[in-house]
Coordinates of C-alpha atoms and ligand atoms in Angstrom, one line a residue:
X436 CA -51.2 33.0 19.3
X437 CA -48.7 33.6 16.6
X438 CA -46.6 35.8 19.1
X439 CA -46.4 32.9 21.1
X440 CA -43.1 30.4 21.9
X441 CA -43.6 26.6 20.9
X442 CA -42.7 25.9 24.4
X443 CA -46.3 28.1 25.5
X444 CA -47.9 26.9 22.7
X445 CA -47.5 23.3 23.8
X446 CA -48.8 24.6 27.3
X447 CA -51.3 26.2 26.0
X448 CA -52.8 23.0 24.5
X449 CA -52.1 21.1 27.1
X450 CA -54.1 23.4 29.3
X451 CA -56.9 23.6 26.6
X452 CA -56.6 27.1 26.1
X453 CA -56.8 26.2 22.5
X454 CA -56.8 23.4 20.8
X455 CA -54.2 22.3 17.7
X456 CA -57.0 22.5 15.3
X457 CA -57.5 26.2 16.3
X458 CA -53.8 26.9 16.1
X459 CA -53.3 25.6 13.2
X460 CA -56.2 27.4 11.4
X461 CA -55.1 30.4 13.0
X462 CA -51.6 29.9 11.0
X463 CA -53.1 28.9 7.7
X464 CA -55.1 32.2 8.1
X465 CA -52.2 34.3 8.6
X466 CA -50.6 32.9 5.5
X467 CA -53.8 33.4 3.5
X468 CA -53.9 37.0 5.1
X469 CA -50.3 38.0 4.9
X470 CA -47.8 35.7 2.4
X471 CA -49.2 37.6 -1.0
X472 CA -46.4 40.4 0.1
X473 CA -43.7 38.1 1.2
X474 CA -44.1 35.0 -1.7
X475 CA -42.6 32.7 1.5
X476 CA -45.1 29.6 0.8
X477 CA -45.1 27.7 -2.6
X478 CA -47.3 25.0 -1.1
X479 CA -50.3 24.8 1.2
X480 CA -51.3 21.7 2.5
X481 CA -54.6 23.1 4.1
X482 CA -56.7 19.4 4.2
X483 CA -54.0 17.3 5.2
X484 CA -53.0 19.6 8.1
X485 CA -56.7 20.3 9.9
X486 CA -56.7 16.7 9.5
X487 CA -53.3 16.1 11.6
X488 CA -54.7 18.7 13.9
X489 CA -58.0 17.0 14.6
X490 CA -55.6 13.6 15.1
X491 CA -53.1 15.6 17.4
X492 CA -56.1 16.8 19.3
X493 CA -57.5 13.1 20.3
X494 CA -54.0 12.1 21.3
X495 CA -53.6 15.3 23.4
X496 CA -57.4 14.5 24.8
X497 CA -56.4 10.8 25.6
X498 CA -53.4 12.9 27.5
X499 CA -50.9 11.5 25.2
X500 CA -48.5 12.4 22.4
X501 CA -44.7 14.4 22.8
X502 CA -44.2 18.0 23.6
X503 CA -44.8 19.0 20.1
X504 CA -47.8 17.3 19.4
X505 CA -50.5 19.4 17.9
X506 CA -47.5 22.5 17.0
X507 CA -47.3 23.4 13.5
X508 CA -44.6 24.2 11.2
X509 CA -43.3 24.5 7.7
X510 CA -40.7 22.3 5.7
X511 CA -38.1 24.1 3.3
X512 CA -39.6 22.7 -0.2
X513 CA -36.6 20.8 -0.6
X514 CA -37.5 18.1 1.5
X515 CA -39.6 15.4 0.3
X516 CA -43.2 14.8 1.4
X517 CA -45.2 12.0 0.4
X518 CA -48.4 12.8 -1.9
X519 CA -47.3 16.9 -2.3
X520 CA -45.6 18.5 -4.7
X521 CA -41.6 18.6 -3.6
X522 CA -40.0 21.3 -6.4
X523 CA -36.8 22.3 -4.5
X524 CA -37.7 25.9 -6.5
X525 CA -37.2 24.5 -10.3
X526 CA -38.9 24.2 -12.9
X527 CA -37.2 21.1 -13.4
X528 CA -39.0 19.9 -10.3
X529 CA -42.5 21.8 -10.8
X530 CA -44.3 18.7 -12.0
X531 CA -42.9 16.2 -9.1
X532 CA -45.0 14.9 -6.0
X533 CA -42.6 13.2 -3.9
X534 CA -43.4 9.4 -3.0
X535 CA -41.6 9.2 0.0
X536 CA -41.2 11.2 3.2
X537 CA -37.5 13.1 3.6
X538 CA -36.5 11.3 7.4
X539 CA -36.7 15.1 8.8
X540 CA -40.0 15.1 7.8
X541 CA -41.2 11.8 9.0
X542 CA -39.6 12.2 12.2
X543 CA -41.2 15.5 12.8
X544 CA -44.4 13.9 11.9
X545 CA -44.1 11.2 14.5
X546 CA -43.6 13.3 17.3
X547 CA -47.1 15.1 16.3
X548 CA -46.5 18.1 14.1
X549 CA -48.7 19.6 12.1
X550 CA -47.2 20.2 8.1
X551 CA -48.6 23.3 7.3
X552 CA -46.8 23.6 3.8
X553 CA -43.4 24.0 2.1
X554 CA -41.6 27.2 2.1
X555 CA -40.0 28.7 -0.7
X556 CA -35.9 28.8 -1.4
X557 CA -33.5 29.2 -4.2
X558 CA -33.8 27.0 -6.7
X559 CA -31.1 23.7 -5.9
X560 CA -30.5 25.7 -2.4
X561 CA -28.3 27.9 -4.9
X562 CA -28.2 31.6 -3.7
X563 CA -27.9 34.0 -0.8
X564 CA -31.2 36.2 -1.4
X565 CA -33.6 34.2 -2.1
X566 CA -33.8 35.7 -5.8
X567 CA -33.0 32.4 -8.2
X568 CA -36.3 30.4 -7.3
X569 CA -38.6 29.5 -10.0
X570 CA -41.1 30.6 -8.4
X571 CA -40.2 34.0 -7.6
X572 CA -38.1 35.9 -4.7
X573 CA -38.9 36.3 -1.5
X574 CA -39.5 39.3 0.4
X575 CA -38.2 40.6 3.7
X576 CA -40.7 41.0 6.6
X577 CA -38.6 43.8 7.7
X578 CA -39.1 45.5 4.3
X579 CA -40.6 44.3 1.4
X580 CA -38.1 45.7 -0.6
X581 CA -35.4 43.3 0.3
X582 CA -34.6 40.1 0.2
X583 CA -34.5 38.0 2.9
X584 CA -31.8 35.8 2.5
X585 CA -31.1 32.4 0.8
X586 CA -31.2 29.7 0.0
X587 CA -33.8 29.3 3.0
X588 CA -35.4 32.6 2.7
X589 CA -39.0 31.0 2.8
X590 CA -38.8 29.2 6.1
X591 CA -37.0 32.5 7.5
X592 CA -39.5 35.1 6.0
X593 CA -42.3 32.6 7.7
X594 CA -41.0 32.2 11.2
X595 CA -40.0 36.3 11.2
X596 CA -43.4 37.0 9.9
X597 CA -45.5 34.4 12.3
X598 CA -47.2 33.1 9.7
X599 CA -45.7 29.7 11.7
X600 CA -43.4 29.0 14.6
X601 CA -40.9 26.8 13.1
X602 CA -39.5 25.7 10.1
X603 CA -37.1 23.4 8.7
X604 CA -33.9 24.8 6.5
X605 CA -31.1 23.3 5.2
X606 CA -27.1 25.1 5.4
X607 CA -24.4 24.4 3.0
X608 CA -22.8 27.0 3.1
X609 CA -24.8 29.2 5.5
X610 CA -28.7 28.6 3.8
X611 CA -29.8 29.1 7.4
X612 CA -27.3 31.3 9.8
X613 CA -27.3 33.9 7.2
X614 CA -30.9 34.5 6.1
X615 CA -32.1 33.8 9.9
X616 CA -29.7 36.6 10.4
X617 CA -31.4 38.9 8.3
X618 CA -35.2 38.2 9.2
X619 CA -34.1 38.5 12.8
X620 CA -35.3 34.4 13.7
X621 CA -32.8 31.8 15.5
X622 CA -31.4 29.6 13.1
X623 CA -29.6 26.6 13.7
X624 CA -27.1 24.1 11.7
X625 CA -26.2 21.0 13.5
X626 CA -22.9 19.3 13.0
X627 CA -22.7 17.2 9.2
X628 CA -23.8 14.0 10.1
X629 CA -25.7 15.1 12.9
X630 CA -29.7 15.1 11.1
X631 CA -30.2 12.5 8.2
X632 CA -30.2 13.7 5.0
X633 CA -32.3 11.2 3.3
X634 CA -35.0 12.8 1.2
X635 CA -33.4 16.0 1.2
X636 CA -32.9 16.7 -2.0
X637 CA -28.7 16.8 -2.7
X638 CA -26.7 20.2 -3.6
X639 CA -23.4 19.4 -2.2
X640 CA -23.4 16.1 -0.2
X641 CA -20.4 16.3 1.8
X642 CA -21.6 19.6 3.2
X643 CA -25.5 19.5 3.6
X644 CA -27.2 19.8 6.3
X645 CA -30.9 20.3 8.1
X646 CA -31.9 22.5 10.7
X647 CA -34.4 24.7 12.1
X648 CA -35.5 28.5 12.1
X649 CA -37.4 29.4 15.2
X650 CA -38.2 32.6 17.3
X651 CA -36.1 31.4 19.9
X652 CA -33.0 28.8 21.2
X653 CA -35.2 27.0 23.5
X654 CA -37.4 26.0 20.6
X655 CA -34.6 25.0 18.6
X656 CA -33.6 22.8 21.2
X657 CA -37.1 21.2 21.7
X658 CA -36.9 20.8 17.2
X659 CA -33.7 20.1 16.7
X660 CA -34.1 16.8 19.3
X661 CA -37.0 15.5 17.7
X662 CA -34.6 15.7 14.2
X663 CA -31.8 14.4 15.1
X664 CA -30.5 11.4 15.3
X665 CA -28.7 8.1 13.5
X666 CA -30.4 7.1 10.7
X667 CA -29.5 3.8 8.6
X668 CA -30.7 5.3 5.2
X669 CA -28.2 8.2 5.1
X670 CA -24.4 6.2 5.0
X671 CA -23.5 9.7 6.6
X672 CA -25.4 10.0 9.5
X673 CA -23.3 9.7 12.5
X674 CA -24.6 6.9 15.0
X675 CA -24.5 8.6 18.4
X676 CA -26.3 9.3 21.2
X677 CA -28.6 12.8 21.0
X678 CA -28.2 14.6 24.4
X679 CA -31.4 16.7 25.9
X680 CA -31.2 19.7 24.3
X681 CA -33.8 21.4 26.5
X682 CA -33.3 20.1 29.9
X683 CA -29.4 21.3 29.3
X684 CA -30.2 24.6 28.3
X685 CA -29.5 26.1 31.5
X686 CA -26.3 25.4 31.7
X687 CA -24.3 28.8 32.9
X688 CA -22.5 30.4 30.4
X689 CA -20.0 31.1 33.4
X690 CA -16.4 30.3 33.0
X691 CA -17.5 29.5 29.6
X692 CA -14.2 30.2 27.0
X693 CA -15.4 32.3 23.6
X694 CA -13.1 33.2 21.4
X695 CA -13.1 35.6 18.6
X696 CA -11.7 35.1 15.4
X697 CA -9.8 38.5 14.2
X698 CA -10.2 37.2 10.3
X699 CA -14.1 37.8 11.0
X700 CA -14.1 41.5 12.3
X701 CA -11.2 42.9 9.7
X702 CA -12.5 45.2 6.8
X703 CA -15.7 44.2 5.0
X704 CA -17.7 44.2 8.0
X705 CA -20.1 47.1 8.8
X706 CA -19.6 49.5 11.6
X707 CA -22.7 49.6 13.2
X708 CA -22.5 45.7 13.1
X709 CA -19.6 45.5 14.8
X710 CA -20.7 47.5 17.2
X711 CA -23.5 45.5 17.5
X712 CA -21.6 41.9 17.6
X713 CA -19.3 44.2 20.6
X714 CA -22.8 44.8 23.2
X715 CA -23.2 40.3 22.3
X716 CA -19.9 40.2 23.7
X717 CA -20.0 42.2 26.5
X718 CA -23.2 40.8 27.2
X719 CA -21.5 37.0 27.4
X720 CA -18.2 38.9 29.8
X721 CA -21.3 40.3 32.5
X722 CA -22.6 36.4 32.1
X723 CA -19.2 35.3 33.2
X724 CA -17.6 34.2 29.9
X725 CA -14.3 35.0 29.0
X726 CA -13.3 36.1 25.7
X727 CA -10.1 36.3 24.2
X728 CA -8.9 36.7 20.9
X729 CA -8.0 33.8 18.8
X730 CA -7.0 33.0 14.7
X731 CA -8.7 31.1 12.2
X732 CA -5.3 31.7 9.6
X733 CA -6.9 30.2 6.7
X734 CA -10.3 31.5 6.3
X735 CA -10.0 33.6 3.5
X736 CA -10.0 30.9 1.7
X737 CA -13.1 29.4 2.5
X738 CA -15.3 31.4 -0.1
X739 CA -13.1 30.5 -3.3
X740 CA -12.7 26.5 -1.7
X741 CA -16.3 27.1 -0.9
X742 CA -17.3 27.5 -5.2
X743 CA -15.0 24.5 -6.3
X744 CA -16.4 21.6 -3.9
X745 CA -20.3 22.7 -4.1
X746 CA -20.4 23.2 -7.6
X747 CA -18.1 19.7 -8.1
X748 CA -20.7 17.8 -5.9
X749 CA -23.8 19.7 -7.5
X750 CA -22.4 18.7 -10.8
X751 CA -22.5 15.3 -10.0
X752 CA -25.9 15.2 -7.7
X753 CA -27.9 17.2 -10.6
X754 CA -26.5 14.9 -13.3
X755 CA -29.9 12.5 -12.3
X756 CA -32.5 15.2 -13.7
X757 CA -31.9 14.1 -17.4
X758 CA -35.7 14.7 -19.0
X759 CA -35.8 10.7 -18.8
X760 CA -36.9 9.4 -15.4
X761 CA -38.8 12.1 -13.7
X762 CA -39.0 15.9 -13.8
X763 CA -39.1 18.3 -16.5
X764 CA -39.2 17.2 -20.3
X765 CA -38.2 18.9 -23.1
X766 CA -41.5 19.3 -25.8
X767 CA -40.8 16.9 -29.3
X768 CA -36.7 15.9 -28.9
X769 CA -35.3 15.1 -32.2
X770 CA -33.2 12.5 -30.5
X771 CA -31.4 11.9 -26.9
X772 CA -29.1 14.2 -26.9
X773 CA -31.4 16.9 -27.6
X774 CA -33.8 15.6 -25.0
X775 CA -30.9 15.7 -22.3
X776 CA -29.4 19.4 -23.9
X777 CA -33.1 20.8 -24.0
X778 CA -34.2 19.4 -20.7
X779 CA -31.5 20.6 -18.8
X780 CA -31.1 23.5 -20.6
X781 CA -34.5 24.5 -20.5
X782 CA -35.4 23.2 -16.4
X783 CA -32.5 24.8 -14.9
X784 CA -32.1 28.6 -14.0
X785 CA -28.9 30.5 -14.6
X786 CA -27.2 30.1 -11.1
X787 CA -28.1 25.8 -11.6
X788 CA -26.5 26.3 -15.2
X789 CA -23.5 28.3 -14.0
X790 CA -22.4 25.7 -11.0
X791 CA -23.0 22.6 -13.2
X792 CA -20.7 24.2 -15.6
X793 CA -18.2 25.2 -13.0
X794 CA -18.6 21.9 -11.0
X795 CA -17.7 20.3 -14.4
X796 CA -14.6 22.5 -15.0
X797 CA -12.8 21.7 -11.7
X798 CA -13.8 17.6 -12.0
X799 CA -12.7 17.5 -15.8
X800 CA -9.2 15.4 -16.4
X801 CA -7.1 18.4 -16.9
X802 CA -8.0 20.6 -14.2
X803 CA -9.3 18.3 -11.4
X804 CA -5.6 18.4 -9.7
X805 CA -5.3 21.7 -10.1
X806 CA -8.6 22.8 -8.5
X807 CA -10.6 20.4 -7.0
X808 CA -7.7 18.3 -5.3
X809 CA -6.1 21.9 -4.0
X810 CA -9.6 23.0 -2.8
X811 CA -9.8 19.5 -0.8
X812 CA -6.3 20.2 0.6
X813 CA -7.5 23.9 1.3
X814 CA -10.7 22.0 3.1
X815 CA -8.7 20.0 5.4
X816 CA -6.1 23.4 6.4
X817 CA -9.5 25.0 7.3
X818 CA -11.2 22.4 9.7
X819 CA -7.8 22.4 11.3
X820 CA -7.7 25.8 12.0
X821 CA -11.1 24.9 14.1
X822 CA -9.6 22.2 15.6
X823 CA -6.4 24.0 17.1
X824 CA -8.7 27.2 18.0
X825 CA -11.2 24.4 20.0
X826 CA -7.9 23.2 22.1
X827 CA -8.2 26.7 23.6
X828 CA -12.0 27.9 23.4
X829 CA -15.2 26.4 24.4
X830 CA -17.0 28.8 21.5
X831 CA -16.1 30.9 18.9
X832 CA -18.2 33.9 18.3
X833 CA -18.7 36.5 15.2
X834 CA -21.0 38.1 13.1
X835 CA -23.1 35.9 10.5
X836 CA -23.5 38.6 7.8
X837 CA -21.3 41.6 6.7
X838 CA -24.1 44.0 6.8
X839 CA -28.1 43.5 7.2
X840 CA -30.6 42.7 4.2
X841 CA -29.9 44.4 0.9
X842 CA -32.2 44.9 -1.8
X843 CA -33.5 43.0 -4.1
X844 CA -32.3 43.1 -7.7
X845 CA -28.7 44.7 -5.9
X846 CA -26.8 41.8 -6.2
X847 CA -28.2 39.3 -8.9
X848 CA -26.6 40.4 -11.8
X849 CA -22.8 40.2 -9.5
X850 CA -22.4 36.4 -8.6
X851 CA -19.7 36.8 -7.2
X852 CA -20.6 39.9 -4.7
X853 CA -23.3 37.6 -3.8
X854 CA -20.7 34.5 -3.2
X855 CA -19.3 36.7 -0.7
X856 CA -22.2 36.8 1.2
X857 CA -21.6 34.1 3.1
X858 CA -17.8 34.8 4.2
X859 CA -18.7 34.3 7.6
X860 CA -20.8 31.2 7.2
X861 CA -18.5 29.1 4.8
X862 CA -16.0 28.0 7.0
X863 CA -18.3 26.3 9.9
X864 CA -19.7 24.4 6.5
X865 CA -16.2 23.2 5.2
X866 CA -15.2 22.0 8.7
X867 CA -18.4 20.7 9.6
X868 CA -19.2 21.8 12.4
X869 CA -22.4 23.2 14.0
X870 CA -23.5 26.8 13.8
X871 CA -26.2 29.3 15.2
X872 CA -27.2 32.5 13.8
X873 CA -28.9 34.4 17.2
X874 CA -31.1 38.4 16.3
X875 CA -28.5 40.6 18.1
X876 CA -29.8 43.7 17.2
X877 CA -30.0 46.4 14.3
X878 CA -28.6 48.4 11.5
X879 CA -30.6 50.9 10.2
X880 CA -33.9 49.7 11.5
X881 CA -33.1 46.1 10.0
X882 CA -32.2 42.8 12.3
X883 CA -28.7 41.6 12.3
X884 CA -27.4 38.1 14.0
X885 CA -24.7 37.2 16.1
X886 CA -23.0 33.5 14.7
X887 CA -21.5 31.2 17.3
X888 CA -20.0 28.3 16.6
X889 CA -19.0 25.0 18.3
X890 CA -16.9 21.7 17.8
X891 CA -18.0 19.1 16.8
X892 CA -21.1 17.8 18.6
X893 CA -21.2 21.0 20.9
X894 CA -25.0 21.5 19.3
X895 CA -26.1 21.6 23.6
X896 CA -23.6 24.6 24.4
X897 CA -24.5 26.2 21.0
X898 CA -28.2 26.1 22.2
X899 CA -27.7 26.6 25.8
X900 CA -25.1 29.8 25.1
X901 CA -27.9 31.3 23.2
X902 CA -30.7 30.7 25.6
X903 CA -28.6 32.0 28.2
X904 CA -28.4 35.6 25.8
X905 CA -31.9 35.2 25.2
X906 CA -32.5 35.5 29.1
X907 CA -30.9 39.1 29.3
X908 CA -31.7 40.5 26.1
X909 CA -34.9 41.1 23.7
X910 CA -33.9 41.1 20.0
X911 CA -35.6 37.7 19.3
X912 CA -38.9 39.2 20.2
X913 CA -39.0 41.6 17.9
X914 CA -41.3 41.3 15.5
X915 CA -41.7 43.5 12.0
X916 CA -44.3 46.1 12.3
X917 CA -46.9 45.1 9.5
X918 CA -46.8 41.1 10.8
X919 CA -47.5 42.1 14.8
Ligands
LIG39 N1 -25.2 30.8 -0.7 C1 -24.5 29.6 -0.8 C2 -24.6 29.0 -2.2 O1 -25.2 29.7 -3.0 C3 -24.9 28.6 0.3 C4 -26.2 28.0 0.0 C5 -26.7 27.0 1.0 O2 -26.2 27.0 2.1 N2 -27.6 26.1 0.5 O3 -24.2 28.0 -2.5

């Protein structure tokens, strides 16, 4: 079952081939069996799920419920769920059980799905590989030797792995395009604004944002509509109408205008990827796109704006986990100040320590002109370089990662090698705008992705571009030997 779409899942229980109790013990066996050598779980939520599934079954009996009713899936542990333990990978967080629902999670929960557990990540969302968790890294279905990708390495290491057929993520500054890119899933970040954000627990607010990791676009689509949406809770939110992702994803890819940004294929970016990102291309020219070059001038920029506005926000955001209200506690304080020194100090890893301290830096009196204010400025240069390059394109199209997975350990000691991870995911993140991470092949046996991304809004021809790639090619079924 686990090699199965959501889309012939949901057939399948409608036609009672099996029924969402089944499936969903099937999953929570294939964790048990198979997540010792991949860490991607931190929570199981074994009883409350078989008794969602036994509910999702009498609605599906009684003929009712939505298209995902009775379908499992996983939630990145940094969104909230009510009654289970919600640690956002911290130690700081290790003794909180959430007392509300994130909206993500609630909604998903509405339309029938079955919570199977929360999925491992860098601790805060901070990190590339997967490596800064509390609760230990992540390994790569592909090869257990390397990571696979951060800061939503659990929910891609699942999906890749079938131990479940969706999960949620969250992308500030690429936390889903890049590691779906190196487990070889579909991953997709709606515009900001797009998905609430209420209950997800805040790293950078003004860039932010839920999504999904699936095997496939059209199960994106069919998740990503059930998330979306205006939501009074989250003063961000953007209050518009969600168009049907899945009945438009067969919109033709014909006439279609993709351009290519010459910043993201200049040095840095491996060979055999680019050669890789060149077949994607010509496979969108025999669909009938049309490709041209175009230039995104400022985008060498985006990494070093990128590590002044995060780290700013985070600073702020994590300045609530004090030792006082809830989380992590410091044994026997002398006095307050050591209760706030010793509790932070103590419940936060190095990477949390490091961007509170350089979040502090660029917001302190002297030096907030001189870096955070430029960095703003730098934003705004950025999302214009989008906006004039959407006047003449319909899609832009490059890779998601300079290279496939590396190992573990390679780049934890080098923050800022690992900050340049995400060169070509940063941008879409400053600008806003919604991005896709597609499997477009290999390098050196390991899964690669292919990013496209639209304007504003454009989630439906992200979705339907992809679908229309997933019709003539096979990389998204590819699954890693030992999980077949
Ligand atoms: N790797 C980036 C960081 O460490 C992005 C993380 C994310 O998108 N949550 O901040």
């Amino acid at each position: 079952m686990h090699d199965k779409s959501l889309r012939e899942l949901a057939t399948g229980l409608r036609n009672r081939e099996f029924s969402s109790s089944e499936l969903t013990r099937h999953f929570l066996d294939r964790i048990g069996q198979h997540d010792s050598s991949l860490n991607s779980f931190v929570t199981l939520c074994e009883a409350e799920a078989m008794k969602s599934a036994e509910a999702a079954d009498r609605l599906l009996a009684e003929g009712d419920g939505h298209v995902l009713t009775g379908l499992p899936l996983a939630h990145k542990d940094i969104f909230c769920t009510r009654g289970v333990k919600t640690a956002c990978g911290s130690k700081m967080l290790d003794n909180f059980i959430a007392p509300y629902d994130a909206t993500v999670v609630e909604k998903l929960s509405a339309a029938g799905m079955v919570t199977l557990g929360k999925t491992n990540m860098d601790e805060f969302a901070m990190g590339s590989s997967n490596e800064t968790s509390f609760y230990g890294p992540v390994r790569n279905p592909w090869d257990t030797d390397l990571v696979p990708g951060g800061s939503s390495g659990g929910s891609a290491a699942a999906v890749a792995a079938g131990l479940v057929p969706v999960a949620t993520g969250t992308d500030t500054g690429g936390s889903i395009r890049q590691p779906a890119a190196l487990c070889g899933v579909t991953g997709i970040k709606p515009t900001y604004g797009r998905v609430s954000r209420w209950g997800m627990i805040a790293f950078a607010s003004s860039l932010d944002q839920a999504g999904v990791f699936t095997r496939s676009a059209e199960d994106a689509a069919l998740v990503l509509q059930a998330m979306a949406g205006f939501d009074e809770r989250d003063s961000t939110s953007l209050d518009r109408e969600v168009p049907d992702y899945a009945a438009d994803l067969s919109a033709s890819v014909e006439g279609l205008k993709i351009g290519l940004p010459s910043e993201y294929f200049s040095a840095g970016l491996d060979d055999t990827l680019r050669d890789v990102v060149d077949q994607a291309i010509k496979e969108f020219e025999r669909l009938g796109a049309e490709v041209r070059e175009i230039s995104l001038p400022n985008s060498g920029l985006a990494v070093a704006t990128y590590y002044v506005v995060a780290p700013a926000e985070a600073s702020s955001n994590l300045s609530r986990f004090d030792g006082v209200r809830y989380g992590y506690r410091a044994d026997n304080p002398v006095d307050l100040e050591d209760l706030y020194k010793r509790s932070r100090g103590e419940g936060f890893g190095r990477e949390v320590q490091r961007r509170i301290m350089i979040g502090t830096y660029v917001l302190s009196a002297g030096y907030f002109d001189a870096y955070y204010l430029k960095a703003q400025k730098v934003r705004q240069l950025i999302s214009d370089d989008f906006r004039k390059a959407f006047e003449s394109v319909d899609l832009i199209l490059g890779p998601a990662t300079q290279g496939p997975a590396f190992r573990l350990g390679d780049k934890l000691d080098d923050p800022v090698s690992m900050y340049l991870n995400d060169i070509y995911t940063i941008p879409a993140n400053l600008a806003g705008l919604p991005g896709m991470s597609v499997p477009a092949g290999f390098v050196n046996g390991l899964p690669v992705g292919l990013q496209l991304i639209a304007p504003w809004f454009a989630e439906g021809r992200l979705l339907s571009a992809a679908h229309q790639y997933q019709q003539v090619t096979d990389w998204h079924r590819r699954v890693p030997g030992d999980f077949s």
